[in-house]
PDB file of C-alpha atoms in Angstrom:
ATOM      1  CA  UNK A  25      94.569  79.512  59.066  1.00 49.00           C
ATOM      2  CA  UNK A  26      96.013  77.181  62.340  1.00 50.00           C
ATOM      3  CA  UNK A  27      98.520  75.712  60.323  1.00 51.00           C
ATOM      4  CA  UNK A  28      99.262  79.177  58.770  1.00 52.00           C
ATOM      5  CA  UNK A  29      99.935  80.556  62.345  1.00 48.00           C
ATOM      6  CA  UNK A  30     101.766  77.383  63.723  1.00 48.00           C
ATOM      7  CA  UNK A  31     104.425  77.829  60.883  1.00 59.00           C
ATOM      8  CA  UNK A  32     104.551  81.470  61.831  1.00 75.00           C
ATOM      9  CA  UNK A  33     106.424  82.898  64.803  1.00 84.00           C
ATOM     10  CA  UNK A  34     105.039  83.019  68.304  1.00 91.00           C
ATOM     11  CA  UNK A  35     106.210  86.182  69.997  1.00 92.00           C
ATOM     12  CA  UNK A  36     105.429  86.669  73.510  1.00 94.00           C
ATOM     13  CA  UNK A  37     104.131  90.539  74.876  1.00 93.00           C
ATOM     14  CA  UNK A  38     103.377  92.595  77.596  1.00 92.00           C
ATOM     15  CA  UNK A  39     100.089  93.899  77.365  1.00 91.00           C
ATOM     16  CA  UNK A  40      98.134  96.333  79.519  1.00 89.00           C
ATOM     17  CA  UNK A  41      94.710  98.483  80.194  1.00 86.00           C
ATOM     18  CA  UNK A  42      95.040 102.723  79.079  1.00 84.00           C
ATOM     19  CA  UNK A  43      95.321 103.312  83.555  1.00 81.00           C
ATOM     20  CA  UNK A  44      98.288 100.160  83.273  1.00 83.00           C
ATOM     21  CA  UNK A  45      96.687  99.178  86.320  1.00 83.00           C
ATOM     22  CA  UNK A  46      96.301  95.461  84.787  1.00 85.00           C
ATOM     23  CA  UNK A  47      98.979  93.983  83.271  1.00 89.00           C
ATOM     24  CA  UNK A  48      99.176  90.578  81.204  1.00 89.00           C
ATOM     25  CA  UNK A  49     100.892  88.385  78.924  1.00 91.00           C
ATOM     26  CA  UNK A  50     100.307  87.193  75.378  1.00 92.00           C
ATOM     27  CA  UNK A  51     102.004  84.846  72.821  1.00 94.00           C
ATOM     28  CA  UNK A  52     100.908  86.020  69.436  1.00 93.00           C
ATOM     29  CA  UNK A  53     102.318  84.719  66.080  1.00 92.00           C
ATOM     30  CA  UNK A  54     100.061  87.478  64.037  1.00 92.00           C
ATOM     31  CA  UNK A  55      98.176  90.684  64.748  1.00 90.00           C
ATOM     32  CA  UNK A  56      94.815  88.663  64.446  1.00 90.00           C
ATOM     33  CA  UNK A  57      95.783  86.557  66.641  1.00 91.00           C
ATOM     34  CA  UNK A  58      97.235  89.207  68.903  1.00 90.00           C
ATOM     35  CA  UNK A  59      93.931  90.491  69.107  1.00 88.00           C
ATOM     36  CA  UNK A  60      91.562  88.159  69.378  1.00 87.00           C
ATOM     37  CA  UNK A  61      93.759  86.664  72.647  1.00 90.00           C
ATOM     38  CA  UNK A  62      93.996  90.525  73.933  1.00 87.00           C
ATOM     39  CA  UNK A  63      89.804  90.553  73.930  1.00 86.00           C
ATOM     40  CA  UNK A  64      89.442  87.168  75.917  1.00 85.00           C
ATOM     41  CA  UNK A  65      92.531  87.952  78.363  1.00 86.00           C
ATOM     42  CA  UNK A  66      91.073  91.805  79.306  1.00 82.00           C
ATOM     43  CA  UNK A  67      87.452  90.096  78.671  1.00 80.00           C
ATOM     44  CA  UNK A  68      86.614  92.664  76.420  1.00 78.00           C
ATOM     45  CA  UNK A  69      83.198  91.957  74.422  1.00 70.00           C
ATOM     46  CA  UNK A  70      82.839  90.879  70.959  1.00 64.00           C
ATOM     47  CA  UNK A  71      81.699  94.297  69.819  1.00 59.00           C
ATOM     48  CA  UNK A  72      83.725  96.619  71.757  1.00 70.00           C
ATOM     49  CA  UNK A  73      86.290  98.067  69.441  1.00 83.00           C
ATOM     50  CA  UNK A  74      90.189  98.377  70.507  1.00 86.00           C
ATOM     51  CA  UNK A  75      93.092  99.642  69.423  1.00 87.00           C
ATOM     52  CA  UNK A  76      96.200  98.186  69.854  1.00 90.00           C
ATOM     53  CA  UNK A  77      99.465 100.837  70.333  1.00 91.00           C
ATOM     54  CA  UNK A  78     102.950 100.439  71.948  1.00 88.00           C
ATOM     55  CA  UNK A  79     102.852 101.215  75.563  1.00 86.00           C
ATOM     56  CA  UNK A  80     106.404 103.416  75.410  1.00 83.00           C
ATOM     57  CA  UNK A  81     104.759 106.088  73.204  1.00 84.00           C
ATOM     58  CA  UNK A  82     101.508 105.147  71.601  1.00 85.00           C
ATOM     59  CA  UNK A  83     102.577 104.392  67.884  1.00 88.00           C
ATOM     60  CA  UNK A  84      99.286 102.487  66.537  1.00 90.00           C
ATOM     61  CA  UNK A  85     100.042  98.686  65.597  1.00 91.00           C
ATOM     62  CA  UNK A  86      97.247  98.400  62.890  1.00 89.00           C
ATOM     63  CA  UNK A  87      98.699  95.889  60.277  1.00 89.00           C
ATOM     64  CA  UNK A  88     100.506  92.649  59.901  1.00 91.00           C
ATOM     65  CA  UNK A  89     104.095  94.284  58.470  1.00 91.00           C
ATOM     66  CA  UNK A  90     104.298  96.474  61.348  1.00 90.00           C
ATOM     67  CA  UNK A  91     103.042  93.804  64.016  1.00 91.00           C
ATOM     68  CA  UNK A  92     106.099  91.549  62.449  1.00 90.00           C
ATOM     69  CA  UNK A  93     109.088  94.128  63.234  1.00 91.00           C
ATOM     70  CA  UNK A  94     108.143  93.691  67.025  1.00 90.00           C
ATOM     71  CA  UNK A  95     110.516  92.492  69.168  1.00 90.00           C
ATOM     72  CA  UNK A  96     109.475  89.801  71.757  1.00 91.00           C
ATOM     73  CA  UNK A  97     108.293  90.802  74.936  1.00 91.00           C
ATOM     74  CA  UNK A  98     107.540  94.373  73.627  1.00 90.00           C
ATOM     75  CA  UNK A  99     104.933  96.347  76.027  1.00 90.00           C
ATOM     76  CA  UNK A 100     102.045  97.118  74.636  1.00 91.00           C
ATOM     77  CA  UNK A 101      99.141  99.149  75.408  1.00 89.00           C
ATOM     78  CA  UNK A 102      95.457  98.521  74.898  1.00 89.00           C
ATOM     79  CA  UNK A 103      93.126 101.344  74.241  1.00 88.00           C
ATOM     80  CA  UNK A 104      88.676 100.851  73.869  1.00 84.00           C
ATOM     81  CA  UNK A 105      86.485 103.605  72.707  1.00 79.00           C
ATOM     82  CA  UNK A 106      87.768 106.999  73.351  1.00 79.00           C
ATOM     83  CA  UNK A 107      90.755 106.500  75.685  1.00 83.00           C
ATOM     84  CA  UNK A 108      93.806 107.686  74.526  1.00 83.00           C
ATOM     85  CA  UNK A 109      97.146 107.195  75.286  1.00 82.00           C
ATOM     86  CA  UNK A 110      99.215 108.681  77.187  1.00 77.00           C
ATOM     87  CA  UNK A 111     102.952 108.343  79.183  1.00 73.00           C
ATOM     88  CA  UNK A 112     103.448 106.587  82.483  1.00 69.00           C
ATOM     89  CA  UNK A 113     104.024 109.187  85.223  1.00 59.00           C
ATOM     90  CA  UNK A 114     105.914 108.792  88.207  1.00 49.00           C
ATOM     91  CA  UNK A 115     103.883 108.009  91.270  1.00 46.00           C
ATOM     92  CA  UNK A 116     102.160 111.258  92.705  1.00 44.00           C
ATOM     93  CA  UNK A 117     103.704 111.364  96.049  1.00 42.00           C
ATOM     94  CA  UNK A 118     101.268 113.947  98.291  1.00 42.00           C
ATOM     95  CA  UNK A 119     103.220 114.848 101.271  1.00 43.00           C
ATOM     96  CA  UNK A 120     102.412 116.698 104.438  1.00 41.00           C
ATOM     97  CA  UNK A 121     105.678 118.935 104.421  1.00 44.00           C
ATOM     98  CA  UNK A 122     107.053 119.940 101.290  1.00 40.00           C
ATOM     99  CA  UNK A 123     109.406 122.904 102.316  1.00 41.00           C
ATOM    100  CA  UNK A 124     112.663 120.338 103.280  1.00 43.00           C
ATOM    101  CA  UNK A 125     112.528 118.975  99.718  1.00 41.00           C
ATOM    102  CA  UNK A 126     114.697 119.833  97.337  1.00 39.00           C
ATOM    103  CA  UNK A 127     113.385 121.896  94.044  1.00 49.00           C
ATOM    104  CA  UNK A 128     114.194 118.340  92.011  1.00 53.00           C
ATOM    105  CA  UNK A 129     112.036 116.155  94.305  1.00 54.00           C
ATOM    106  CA  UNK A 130     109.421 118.972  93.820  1.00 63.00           C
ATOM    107  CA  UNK A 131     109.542 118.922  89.968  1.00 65.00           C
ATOM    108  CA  UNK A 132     109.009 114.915  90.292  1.00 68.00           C
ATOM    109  CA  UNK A 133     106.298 115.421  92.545  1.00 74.00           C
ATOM    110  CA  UNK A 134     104.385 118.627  90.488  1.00 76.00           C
ATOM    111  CA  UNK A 135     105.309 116.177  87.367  1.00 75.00           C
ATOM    112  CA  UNK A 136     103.313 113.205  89.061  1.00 76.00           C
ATOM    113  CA  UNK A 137     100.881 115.613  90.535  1.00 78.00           C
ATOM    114  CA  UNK A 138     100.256 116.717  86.784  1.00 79.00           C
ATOM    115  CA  UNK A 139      99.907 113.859  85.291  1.00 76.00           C
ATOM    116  CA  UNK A 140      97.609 111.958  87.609  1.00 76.00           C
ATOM    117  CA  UNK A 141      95.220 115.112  87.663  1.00 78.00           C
ATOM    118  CA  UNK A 142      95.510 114.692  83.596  1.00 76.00           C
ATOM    119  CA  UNK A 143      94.172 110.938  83.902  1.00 73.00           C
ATOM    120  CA  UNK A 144      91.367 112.096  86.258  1.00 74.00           C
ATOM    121  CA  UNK A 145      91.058 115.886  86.877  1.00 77.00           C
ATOM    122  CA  UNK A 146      88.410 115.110  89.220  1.00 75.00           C
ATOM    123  CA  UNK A 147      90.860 114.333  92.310  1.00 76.00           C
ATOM    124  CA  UNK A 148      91.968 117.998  92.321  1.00 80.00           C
ATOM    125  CA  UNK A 149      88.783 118.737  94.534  1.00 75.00           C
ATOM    126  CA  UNK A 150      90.756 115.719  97.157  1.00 77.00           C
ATOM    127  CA  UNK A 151      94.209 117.853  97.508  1.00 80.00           C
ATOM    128  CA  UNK A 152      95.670 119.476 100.078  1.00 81.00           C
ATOM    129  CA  UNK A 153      96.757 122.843 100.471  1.00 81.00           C
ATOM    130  CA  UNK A 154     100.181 122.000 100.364  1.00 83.00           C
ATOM    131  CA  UNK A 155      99.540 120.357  96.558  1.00 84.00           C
ATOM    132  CA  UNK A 156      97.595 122.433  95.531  1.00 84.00           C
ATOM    133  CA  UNK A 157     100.014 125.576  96.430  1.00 86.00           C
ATOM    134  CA  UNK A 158     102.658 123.175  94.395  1.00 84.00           C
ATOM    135  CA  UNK A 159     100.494 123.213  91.325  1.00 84.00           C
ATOM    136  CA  UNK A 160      98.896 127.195  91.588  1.00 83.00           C
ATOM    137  CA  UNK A 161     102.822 128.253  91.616  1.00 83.00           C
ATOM    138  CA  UNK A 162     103.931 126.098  88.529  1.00 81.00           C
ATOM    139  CA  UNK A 163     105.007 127.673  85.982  1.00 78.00           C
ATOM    140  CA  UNK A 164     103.053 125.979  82.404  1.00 76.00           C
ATOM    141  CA  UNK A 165     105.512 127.282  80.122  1.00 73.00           C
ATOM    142  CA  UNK A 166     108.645 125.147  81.295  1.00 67.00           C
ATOM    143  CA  UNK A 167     106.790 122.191  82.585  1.00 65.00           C
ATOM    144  CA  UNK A 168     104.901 122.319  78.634  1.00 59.00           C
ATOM    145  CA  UNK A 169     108.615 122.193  77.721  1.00 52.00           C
ATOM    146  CA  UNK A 170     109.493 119.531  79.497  1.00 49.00           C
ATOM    147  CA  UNK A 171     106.957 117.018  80.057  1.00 52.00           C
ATOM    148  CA  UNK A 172     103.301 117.932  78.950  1.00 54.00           C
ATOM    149  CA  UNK A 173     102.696 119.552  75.500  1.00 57.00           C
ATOM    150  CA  UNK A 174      99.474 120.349  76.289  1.00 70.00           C
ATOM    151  CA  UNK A 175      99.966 124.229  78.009  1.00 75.00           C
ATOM    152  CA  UNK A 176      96.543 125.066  77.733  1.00 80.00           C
ATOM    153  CA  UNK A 177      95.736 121.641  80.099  1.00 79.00           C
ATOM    154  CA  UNK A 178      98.426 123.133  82.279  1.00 81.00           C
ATOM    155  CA  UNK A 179      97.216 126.761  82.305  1.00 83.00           C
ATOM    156  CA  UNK A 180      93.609 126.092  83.147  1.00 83.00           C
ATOM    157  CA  UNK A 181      94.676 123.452  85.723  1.00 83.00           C
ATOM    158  CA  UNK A 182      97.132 126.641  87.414  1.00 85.00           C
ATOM    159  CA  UNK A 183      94.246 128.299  87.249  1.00 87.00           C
ATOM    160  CA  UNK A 184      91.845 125.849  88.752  1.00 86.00           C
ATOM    161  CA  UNK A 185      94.307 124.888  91.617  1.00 86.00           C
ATOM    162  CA  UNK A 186      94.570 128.514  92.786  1.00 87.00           C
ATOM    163  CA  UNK A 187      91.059 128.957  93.482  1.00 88.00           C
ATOM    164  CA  UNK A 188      90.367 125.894  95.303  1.00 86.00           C
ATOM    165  CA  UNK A 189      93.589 127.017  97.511  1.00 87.00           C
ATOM    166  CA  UNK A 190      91.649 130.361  97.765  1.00 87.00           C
ATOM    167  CA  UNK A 191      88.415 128.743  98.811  1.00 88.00           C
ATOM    168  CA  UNK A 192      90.142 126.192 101.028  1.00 86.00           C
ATOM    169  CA  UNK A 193      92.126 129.258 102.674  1.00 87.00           C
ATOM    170  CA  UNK A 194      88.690 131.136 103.125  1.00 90.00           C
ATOM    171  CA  UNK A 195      87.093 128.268 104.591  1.00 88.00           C
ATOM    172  CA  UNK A 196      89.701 127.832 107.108  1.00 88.00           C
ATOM    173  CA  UNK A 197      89.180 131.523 107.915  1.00 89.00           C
ATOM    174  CA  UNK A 198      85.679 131.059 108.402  1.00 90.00           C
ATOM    175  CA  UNK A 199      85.795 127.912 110.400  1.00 89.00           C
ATOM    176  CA  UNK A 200      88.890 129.747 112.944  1.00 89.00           C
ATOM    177  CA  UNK A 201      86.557 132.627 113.188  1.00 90.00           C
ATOM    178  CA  UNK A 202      83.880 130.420 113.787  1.00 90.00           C
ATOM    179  CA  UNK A 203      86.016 128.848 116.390  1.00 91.00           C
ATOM    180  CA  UNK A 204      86.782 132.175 118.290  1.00 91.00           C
ATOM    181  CA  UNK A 205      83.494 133.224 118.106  1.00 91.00           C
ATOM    182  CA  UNK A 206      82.532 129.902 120.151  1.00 92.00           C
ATOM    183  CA  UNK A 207      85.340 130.446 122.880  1.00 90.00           C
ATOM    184  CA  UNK A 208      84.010 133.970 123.386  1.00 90.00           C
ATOM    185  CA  UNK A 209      80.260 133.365 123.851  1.00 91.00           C
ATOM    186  CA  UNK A 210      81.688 130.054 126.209  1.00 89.00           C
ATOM    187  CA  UNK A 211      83.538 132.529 127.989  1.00 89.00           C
ATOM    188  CA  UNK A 212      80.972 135.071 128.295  1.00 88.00           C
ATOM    189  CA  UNK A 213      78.592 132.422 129.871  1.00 87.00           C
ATOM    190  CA  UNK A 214      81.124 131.392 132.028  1.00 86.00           C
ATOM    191  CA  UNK A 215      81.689 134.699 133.155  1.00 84.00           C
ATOM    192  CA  UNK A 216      78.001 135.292 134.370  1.00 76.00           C
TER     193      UNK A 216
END
């Protein structure tokens, strides 16, 4: 099988993790090989099962035909268990002010905002009210359009966003009436 693969073509390629957080390269002359030097360089364990897919929009490499039409340095993407694949977003940029942007810089932003909270939904609870406003005023239908297919994902996550703007909002109520409340009985002991 060595002098099988030393006759054929080695191909160098990008390779990555599903969060492309880590990022390597490989020289493969077959998709056998491709794999077994994608499990040693992400040290994934004998019986872990992967998939291998292309990193620009998640077409499955799963034979040796296929795995031959790939140009060199091609990016792909490696997915274990469950994970899924998914497109690279832009980087979510969470901002203090958003009002002097412009309504494209916002789209980039909700878009990055969106997609991040897709990867991990669980970082919604960490936003602002300033992101959070962003996403509760988004409007699914055109961003389904444009970037997410998923609408439901984007109507539940509208949803979601508005109510922990609503809580924060009440909670800062709470805590500035708490506040006043304070001053007054300070006051009032002063006062005597």
């Amino acid at each position: 099988m060595e002098d099988e693969n030393a006759q054929k073509v080695q191909k160098p390629f990008k390779i990555c993790n599903n969060s492309r957080e880590i990022r390597k390269g490989i020289v493969a002359c077959s998709l056998e090989d491709l794999t077994s030097k994608v499990r040693d360089k992400l040290d994934l364990v004998s019986d872990n099962n992967f998939t291998v897919v292309l990193e620009a929009d998640g077409t499955e490499i799963d034979d040796e035909e296929y795995f031959a039409t790939l140009d060199p340095n091609t990016s792909l993407m490696v997915l274990t268990s469950n994970q899924k694949w998914s497109p690279p977003y832009p980087s979510c940029k969470l901002t203090k002010d958003n009002k002097d942007q412009v309504d494209d810089a916002r789209g980039d932003e909700l878009a990055g905002l969106v997609g991040r909270l897709k990867t991990n939904i669980c970082h919604l609870s960490l936003l602002g009210g300033p992101e959070l406003e962003l996403l509760s005023d988004m409007d699914p239908e055109s961003l389904a359009d444009l970037t997410y297919p998923d609408k439901i994902f984007l109507d539940q996550l509208k949803e979601a966003s508005g109510r922990f703007l609503c809580e924060k909002r009440q909670a800062q109520d709470a805590l500035d009436l708490l506040r006043l409340y304070q001053e007054k009985e300070a006051a009032e002991e002063k006062a005597n």
